[in-house]
PDB file of C-alpha atoms in Angstrom:
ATOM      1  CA  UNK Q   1     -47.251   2.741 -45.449  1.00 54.00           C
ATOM      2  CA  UNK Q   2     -50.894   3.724 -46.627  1.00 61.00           C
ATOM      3  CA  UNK Q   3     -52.931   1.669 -48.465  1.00 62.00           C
ATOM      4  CA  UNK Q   4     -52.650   4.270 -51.780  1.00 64.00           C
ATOM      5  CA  UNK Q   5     -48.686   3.972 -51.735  1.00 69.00           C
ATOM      6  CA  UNK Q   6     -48.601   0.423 -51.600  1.00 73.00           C
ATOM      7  CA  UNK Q   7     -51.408   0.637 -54.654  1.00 73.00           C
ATOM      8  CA  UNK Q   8     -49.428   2.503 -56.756  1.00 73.00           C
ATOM      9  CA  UNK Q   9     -46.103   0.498 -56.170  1.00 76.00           C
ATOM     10  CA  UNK Q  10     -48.354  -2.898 -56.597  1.00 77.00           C
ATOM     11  CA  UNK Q  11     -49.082  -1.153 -60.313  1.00 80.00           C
ATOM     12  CA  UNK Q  12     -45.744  -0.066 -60.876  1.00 82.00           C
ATOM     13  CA  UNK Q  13     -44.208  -3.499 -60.316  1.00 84.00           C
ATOM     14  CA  UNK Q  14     -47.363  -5.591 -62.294  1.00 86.00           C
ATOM     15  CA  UNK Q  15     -45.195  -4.614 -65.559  1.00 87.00           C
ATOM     16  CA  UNK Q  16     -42.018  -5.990 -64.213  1.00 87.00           C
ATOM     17  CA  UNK Q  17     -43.391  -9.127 -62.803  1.00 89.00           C
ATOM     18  CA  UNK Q  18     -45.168  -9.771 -66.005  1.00 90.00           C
ATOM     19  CA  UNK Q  19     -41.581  -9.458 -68.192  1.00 91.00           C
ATOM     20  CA  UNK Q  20     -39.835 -11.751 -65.240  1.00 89.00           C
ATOM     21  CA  UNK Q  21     -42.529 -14.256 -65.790  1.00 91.00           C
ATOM     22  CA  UNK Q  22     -42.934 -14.387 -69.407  1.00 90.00           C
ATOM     23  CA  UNK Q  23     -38.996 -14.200 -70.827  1.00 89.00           C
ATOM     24  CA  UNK Q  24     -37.173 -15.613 -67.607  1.00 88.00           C
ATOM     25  CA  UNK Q  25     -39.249 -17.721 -65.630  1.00 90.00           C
ATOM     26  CA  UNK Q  26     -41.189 -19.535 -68.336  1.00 92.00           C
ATOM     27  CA  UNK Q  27     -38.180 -20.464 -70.325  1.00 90.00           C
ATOM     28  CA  UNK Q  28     -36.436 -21.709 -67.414  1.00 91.00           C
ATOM     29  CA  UNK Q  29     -39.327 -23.569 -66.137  1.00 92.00           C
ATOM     30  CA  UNK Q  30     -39.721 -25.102 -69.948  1.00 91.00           C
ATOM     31  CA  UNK Q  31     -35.614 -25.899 -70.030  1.00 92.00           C
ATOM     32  CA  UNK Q  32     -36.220 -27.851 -66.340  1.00 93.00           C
ATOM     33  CA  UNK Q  33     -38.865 -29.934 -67.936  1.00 92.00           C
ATOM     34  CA  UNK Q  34     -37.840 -30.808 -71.083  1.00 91.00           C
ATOM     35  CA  UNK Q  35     -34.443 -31.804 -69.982  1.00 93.00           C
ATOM     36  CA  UNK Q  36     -35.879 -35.169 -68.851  1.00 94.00           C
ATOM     37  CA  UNK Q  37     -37.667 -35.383 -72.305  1.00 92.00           C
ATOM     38  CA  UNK Q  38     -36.560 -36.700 -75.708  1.00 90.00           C
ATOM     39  CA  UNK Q  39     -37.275 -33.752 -77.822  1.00 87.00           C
ATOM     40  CA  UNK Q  40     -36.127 -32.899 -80.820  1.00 85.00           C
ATOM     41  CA  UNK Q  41     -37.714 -28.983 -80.781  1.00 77.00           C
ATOM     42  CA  UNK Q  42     -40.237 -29.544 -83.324  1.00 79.00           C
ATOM     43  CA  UNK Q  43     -42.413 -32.962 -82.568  1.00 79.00           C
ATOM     44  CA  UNK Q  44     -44.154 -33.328 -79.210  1.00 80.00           C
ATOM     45  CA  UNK Q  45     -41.595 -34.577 -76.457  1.00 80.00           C
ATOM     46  CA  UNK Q  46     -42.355 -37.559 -74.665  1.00 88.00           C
ATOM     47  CA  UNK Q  47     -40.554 -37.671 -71.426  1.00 90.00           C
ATOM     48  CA  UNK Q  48     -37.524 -40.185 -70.872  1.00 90.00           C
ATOM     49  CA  UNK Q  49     -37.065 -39.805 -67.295  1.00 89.00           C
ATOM     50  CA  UNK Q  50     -33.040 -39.396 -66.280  1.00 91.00           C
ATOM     51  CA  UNK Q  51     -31.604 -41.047 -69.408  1.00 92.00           C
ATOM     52  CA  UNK Q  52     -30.529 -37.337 -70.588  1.00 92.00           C
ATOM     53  CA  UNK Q  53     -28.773 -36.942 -67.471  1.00 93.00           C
ATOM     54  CA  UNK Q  54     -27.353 -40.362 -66.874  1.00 92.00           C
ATOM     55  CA  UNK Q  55     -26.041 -40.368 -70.553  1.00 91.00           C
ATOM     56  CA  UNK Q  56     -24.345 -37.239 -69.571  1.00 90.00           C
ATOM     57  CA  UNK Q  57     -22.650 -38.181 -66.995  1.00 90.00           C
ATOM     58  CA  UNK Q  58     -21.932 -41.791 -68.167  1.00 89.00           C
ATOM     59  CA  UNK Q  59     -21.835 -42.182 -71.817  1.00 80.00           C
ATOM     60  CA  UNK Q  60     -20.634 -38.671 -73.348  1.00 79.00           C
ATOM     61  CA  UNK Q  61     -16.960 -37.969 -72.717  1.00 87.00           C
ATOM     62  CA  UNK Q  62     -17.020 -34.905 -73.724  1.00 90.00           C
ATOM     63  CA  UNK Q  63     -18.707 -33.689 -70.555  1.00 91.00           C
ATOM     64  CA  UNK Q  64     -15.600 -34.928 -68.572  1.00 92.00           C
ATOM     65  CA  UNK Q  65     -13.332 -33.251 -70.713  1.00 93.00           C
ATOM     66  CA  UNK Q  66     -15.148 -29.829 -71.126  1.00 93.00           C
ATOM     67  CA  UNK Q  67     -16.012 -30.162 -66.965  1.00 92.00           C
ATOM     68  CA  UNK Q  68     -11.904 -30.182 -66.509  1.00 94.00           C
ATOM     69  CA  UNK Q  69     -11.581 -26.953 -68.825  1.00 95.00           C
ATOM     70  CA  UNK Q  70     -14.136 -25.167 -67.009  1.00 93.00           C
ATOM     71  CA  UNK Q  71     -12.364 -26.105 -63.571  1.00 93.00           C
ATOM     72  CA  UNK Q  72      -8.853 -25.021 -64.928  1.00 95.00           C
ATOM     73  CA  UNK Q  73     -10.717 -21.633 -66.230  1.00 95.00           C
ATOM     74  CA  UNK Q  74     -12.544 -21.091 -62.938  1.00 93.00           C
ATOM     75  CA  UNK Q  75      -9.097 -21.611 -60.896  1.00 93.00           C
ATOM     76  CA  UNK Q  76      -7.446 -19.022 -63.307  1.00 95.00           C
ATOM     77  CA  UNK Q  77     -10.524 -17.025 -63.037  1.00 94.00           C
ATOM     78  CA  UNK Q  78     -10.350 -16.944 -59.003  1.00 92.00           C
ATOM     79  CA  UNK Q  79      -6.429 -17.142 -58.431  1.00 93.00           C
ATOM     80  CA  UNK Q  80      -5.425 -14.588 -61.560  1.00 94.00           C
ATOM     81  CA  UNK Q  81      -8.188 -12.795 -63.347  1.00 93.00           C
ATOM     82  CA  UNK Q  82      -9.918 -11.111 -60.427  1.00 93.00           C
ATOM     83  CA  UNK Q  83      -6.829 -10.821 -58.410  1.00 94.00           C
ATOM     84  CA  UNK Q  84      -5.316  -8.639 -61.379  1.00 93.00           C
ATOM     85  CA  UNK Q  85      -8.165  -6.250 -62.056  1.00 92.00           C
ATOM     86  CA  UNK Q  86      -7.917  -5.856 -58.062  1.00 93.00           C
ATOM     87  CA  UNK Q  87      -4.884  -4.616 -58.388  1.00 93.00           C
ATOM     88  CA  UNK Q  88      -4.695  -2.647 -61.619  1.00 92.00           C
ATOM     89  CA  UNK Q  89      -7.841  -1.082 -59.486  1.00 93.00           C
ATOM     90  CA  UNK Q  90      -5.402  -0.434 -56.422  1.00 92.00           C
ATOM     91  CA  UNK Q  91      -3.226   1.193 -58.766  1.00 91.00           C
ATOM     92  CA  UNK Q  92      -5.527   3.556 -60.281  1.00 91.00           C
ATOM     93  CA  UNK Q  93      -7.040   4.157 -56.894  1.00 92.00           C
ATOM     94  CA  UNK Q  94      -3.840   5.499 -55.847  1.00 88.00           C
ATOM     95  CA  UNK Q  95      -4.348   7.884 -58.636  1.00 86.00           C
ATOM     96  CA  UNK Q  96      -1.064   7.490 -60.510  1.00 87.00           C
ATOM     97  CA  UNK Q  97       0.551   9.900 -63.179  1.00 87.00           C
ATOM     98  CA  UNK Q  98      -1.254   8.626 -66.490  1.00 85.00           C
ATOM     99  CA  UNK Q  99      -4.276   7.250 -64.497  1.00 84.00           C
ATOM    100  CA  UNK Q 100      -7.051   8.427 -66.555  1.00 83.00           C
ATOM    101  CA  UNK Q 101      -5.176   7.348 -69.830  1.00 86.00           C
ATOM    102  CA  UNK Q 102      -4.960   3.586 -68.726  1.00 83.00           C
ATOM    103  CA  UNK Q 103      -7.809   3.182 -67.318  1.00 82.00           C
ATOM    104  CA  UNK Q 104      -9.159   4.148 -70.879  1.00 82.00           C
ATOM    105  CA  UNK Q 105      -6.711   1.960 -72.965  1.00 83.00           C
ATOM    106  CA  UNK Q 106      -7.954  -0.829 -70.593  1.00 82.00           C
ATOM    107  CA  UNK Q 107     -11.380  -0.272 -71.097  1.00 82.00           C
ATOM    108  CA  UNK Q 108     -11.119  -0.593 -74.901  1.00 81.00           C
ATOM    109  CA  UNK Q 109     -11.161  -4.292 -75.165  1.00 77.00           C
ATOM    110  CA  UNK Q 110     -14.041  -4.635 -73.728  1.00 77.00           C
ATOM    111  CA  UNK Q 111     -16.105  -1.995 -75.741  1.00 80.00           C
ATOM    112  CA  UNK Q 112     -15.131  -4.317 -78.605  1.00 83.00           C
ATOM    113  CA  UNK Q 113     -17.883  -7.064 -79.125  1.00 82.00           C
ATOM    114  CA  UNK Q 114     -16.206 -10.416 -78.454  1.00 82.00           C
ATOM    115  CA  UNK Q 115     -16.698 -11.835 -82.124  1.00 84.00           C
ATOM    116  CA  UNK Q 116     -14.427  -9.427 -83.811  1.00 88.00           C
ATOM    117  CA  UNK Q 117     -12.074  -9.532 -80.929  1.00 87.00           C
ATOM    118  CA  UNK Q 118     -11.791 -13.412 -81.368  1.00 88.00           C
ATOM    119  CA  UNK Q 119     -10.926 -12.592 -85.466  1.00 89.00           C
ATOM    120  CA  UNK Q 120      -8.162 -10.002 -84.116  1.00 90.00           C
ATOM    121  CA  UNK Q 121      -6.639 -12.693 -81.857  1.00 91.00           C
ATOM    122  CA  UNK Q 122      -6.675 -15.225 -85.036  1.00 90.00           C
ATOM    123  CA  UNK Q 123      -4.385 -12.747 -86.901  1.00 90.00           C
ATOM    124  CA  UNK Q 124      -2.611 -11.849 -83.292  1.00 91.00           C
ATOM    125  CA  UNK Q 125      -2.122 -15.561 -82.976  1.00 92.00           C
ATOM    126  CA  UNK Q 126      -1.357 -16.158 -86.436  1.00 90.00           C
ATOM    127  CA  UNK Q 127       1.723 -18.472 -87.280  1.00 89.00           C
ATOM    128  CA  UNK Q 128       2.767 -16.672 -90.149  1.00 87.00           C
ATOM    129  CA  UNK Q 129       2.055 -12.640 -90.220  1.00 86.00           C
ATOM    130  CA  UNK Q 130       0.732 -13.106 -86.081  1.00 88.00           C
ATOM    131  CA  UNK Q 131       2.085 -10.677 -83.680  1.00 90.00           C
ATOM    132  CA  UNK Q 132       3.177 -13.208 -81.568  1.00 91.00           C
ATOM    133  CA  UNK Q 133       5.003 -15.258 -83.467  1.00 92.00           C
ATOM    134  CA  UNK Q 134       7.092 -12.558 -85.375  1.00 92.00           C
ATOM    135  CA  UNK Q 135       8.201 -10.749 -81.757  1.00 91.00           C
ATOM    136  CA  UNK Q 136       9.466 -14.189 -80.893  1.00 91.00           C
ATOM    137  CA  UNK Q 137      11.553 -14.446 -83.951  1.00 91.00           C
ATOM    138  CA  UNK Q 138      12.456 -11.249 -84.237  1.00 91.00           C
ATOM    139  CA  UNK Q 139      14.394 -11.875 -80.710  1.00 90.00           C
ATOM    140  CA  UNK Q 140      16.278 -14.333 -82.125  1.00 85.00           C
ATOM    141  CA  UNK Q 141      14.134 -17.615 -82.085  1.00 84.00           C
ATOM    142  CA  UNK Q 142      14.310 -17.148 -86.576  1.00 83.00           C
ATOM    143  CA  UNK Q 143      12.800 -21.022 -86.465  1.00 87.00           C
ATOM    144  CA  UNK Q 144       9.736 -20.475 -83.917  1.00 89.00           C
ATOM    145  CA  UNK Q 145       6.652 -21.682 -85.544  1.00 90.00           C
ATOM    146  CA  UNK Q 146       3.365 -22.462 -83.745  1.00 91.00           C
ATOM    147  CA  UNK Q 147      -0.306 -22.583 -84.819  1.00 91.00           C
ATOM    148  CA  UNK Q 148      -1.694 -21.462 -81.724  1.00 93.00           C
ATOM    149  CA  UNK Q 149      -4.971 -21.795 -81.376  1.00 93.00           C
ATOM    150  CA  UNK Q 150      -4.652 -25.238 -83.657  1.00 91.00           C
ATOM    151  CA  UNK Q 151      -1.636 -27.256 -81.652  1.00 92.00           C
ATOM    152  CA  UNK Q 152      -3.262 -28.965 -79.192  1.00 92.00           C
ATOM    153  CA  UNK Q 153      -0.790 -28.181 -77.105  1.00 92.00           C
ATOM    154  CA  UNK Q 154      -1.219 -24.611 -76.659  1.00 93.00           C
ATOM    155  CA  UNK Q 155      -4.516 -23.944 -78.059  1.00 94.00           C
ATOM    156  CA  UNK Q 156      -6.086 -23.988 -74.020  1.00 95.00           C
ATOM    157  CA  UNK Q 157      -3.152 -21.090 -73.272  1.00 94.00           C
ATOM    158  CA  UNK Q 158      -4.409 -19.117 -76.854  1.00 94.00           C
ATOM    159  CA  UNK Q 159      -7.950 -19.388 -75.970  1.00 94.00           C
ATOM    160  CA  UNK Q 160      -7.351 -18.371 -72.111  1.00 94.00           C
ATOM    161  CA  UNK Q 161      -4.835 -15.242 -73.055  1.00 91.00           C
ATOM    162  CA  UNK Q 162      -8.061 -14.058 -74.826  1.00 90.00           C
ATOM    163  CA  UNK Q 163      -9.934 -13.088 -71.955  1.00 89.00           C
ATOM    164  CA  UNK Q 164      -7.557 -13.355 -68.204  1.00 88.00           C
ATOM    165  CA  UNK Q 165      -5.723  -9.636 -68.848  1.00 86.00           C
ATOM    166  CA  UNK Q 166      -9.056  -8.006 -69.954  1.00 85.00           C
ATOM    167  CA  UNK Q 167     -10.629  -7.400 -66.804  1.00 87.00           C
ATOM    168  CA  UNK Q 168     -12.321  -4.471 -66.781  1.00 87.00           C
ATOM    169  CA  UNK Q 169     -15.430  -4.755 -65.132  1.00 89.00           C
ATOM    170  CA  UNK Q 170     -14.068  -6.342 -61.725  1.00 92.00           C
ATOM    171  CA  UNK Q 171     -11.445  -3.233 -61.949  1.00 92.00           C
ATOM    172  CA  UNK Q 172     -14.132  -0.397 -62.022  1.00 91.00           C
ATOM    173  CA  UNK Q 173     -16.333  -2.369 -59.321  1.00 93.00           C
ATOM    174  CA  UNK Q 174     -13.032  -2.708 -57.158  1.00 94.00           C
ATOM    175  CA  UNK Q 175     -12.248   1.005 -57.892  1.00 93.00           C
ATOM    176  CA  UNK Q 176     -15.839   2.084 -56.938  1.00 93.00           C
ATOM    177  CA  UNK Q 177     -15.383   0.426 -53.823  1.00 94.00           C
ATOM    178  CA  UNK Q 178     -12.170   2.001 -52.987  1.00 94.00           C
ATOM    179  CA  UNK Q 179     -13.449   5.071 -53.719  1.00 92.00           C
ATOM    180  CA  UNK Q 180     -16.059   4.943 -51.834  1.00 93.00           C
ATOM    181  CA  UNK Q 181     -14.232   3.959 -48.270  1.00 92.00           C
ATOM    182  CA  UNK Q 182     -14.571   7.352 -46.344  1.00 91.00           C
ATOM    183  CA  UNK Q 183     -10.883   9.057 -45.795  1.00 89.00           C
ATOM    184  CA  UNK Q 184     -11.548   9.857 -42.202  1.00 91.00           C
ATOM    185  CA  UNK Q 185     -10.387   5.838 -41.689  1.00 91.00           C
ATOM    186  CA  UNK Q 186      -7.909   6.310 -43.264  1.00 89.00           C
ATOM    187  CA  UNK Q 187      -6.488   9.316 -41.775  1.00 89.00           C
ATOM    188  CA  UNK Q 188      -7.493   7.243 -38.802  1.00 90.00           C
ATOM    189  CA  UNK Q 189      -5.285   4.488 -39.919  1.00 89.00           C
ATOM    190  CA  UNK Q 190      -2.086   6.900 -40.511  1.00 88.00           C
ATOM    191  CA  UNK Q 191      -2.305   8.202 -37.547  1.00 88.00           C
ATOM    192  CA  UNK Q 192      -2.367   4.936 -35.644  1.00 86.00           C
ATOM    193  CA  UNK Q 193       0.855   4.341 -37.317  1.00 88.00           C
ATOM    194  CA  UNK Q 194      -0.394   1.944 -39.997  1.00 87.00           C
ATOM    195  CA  UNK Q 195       1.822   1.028 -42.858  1.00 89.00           C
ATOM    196  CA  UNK Q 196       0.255   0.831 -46.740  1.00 88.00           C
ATOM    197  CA  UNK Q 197       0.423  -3.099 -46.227  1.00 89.00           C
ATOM    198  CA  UNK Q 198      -2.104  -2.805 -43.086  1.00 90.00           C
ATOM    199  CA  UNK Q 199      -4.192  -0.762 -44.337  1.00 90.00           C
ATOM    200  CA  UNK Q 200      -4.968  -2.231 -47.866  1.00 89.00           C
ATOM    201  CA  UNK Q 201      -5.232  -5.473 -45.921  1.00 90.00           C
ATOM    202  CA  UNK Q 202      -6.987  -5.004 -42.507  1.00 90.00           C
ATOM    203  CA  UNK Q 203      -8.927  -1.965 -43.587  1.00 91.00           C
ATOM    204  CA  UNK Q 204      -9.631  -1.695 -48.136  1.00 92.00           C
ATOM    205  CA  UNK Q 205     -10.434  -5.473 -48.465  1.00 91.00           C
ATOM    206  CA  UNK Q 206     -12.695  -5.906 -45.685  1.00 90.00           C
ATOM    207  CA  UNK Q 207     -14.530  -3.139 -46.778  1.00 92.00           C
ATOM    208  CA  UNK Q 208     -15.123  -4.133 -50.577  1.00 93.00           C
ATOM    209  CA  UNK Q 209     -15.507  -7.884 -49.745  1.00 90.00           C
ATOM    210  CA  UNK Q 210     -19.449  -7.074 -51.087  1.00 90.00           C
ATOM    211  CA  UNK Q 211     -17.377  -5.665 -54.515  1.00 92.00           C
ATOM    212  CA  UNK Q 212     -15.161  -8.758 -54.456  1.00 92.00           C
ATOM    213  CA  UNK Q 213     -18.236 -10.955 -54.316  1.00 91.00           C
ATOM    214  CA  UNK Q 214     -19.776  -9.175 -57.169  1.00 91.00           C
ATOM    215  CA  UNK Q 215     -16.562  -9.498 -59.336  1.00 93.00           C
ATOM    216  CA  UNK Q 216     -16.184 -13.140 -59.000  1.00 92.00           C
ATOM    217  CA  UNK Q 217     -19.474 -14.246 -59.164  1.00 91.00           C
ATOM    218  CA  UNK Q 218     -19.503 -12.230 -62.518  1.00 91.00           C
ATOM    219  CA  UNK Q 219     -16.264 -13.503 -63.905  1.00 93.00           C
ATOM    220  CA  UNK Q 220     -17.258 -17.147 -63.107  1.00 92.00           C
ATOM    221  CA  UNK Q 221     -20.401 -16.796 -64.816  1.00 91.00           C
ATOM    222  CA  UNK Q 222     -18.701 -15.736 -67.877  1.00 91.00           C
ATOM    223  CA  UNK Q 223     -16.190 -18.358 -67.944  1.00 92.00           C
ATOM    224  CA  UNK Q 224     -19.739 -20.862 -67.673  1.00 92.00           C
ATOM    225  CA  UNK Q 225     -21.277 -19.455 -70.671  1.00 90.00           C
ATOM    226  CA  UNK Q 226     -18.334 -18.926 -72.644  1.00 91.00           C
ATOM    227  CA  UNK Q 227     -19.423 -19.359 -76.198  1.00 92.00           C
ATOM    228  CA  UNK Q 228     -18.424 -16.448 -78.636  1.00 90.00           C
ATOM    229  CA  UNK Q 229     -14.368 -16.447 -78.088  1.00 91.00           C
ATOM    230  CA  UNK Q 230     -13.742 -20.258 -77.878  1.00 93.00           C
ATOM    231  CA  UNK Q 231     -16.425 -21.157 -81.063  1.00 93.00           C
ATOM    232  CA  UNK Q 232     -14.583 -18.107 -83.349  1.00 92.00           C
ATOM    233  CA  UNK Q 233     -11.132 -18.860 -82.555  1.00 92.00           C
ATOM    234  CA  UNK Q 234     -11.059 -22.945 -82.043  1.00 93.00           C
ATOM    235  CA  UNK Q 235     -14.791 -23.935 -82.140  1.00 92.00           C
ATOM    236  CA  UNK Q 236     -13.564 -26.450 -78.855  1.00 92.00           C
ATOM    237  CA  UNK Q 237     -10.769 -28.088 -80.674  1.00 89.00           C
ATOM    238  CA  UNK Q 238      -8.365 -29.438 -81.298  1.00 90.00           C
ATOM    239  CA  UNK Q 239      -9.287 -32.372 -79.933  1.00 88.00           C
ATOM    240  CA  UNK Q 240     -11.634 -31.319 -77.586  1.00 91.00           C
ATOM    241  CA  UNK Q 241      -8.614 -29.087 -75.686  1.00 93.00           C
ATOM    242  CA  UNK Q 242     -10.923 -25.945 -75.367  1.00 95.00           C
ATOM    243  CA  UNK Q 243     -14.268 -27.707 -75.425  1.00 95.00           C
ATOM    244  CA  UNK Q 244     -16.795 -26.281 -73.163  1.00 94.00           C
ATOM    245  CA  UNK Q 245     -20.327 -26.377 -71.917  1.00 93.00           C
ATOM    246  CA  UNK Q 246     -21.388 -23.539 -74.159  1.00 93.00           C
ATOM    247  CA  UNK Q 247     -19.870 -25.631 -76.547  1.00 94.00           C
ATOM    248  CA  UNK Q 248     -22.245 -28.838 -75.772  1.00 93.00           C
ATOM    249  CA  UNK Q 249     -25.433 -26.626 -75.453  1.00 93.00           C
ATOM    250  CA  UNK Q 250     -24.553 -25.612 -78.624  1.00 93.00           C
ATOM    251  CA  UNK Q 251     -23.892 -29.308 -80.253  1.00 92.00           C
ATOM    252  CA  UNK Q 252     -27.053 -30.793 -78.957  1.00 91.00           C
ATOM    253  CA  UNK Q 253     -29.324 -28.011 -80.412  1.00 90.00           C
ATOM    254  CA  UNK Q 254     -27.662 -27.858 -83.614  1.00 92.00           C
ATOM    255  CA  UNK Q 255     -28.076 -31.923 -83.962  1.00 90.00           C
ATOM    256  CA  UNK Q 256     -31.610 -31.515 -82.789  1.00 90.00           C
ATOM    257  CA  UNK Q 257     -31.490 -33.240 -79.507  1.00 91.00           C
ATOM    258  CA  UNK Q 258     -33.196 -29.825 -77.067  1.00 91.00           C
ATOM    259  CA  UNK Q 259     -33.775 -32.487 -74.448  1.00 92.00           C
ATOM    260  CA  UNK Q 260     -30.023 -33.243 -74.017  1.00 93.00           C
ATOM    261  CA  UNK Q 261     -28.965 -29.823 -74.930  1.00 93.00           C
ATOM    262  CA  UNK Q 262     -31.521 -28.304 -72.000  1.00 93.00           C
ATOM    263  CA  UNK Q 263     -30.143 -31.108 -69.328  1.00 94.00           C
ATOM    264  CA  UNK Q 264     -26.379 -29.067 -70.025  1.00 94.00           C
ATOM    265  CA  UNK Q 265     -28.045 -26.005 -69.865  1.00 94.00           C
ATOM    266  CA  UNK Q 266     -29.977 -27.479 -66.191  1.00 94.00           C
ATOM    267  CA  UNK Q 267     -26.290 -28.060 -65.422  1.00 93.00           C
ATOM    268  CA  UNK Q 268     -25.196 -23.977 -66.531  1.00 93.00           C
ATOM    269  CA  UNK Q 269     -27.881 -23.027 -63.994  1.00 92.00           C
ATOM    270  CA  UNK Q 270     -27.026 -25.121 -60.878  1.00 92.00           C
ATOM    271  CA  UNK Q 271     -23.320 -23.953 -61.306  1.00 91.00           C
ATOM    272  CA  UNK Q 272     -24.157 -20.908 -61.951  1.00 89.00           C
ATOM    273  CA  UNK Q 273     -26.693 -20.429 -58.722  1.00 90.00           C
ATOM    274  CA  UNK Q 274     -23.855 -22.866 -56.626  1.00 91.00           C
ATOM    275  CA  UNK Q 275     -21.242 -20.141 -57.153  1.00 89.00           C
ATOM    276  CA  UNK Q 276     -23.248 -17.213 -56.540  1.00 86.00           C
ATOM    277  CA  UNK Q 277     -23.938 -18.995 -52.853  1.00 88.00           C
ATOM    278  CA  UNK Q 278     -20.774 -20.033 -52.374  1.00 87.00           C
ATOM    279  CA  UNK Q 279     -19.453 -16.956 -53.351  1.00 85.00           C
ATOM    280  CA  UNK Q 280     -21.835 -14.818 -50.703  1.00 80.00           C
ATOM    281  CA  UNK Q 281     -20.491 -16.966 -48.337  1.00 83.00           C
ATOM    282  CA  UNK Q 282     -17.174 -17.119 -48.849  1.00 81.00           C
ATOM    283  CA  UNK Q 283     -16.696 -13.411 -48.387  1.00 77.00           C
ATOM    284  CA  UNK Q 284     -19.619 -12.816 -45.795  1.00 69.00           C
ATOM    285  CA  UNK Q 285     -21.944 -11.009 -47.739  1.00 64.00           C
ATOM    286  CA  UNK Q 286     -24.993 -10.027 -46.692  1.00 62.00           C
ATOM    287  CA  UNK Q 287     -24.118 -11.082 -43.037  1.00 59.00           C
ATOM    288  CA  UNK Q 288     -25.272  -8.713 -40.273  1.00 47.00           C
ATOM    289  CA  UNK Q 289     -23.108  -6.347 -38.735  1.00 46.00           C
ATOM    290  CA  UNK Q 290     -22.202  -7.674 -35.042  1.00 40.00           C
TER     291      UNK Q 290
END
């Protein structure tokens, strides 16, 4: 490379470095330190060591119960919510009659920003004039009466039936990757003799392990900073039965206590950075070809 082309790139990236620096790696930097602080966002902090950290992980319950909602939500996440867009992708791949059709009907959820679809799902899930609870009675259950998302008993299933069908990102990554699998292996394949079993399994998901990566790592980030759907419908109640990290971020700001409110969000990051390894590995990505 000449000395003038790696000039001009060096310019074209001094913009770019300059926004990373100054709106991601600042803030993050700032969130790092003054989670061992006592800071109440206005005052000067005056740092406090590990107390935010060991009061989160000792004192506040609340972590303990919003850690085993994430982990329920990440196992649906892994076990349902991918695996379904996979296949609703699969489908569509396949290029069914009415194809185009549902993979637009599909799509509309998520072109619907996630506050008002958290007010539709309070009328959906509405005891009296819900959707929900009328199609149960009207099949012949006339007593069937549940406040969904305020029963503490099923406002974790309300809350999760929200977001685990709508999975329309991880089904247009999938698809892209199936679509982009050149036919001559599979003609290949069929002529071998391979049934539609072997194929999708020894041939399509090897190949879009990269896409599968991508989808989870997404979808398990989301579930982390899940904030709009759960503080709309049940704002983490009732008692505590949808309470999240968002949720505690959230709390602590609001009551004015940034250093305890950044050590959660410290927390967001590791998890979030742990899955996105784990995840690479897990499916091999970015491991040379033998």
């Amino acid at each position: 490379m000449k000395n003038n082309d790696r000039l001009g790139i060096s310019l074209f990236l001094i913009p770019t470095i300059v926004i990373f620096i100054s709106f991601f790696l600042v803030p993050v930097i700032s969130v790092f330190i003054t989670s061992f602080a006592d800071w109440n966002g206005l005052t000067e902090f005056s740092f406090v060591g590990l107390d935010n950290y060991i009061r989160l992980f000792t004192y506040d319950n609340t972590f303990w119960v919003a850690s085993k909602n994430l982990l329920l939500w990440c196992l649906i996440t892994i076990f349902f919510h991918v695996p379904f867009g996979g296949v609703v992708a699969y489908i569509l791949y396949k290029n069914p009659f009415g194809g185009k059709f549902v993979r637009v009907v599909y799509m509309i959820p998520n072109i619907i920003a996630a506050s008002a679809w958290a007010i539709m799902y309070r009328f959906i899930f509405n005891n009296d004039f819900g959707v929900i609870n009328n199609f149960i009675r009207a099949i012949g259950f006339e007593d069937f009466s549940v406040n969904w998302f305020y029963d503490p008993d099923t406002a974790f299933i309300a809350v999760t039936f929200t977001w685990v069908f709508f999975s329309i990102v991880n089904t247009l990554l999938i698809l892209a990757a199936l679509q982009a699998i050149p036919k001559e292996i599979h003609e290949a394949a069929q002529i071998d003799g391979a049934t539609e079993w072997e194929t999708a399994t020894k041939i399509d998901i090897p190949l879009i392990k990269p896409a599968l990566s991508t989808c989870m790592i997404l979808s398990l980030a989301g579930i982390i900073t899940q904030f709009e759907v759960i503080f709309l419908t049940t704002r983490g109640g009732p008692g505590n039965k949808t309470y999240n990290l968002a949720l505690m971020l959230y709390d602590g700001i609001m009551s004015n206590d940034y250093g305890y409110a950044n050590a959660v969000a410290v927390l967001m990051i590791i998890l979030g950075i742990s899955i996105l390894i784990i995840s690479n590995k897990l499916f091999g990505v970015n491991k040379e070809e033998a």
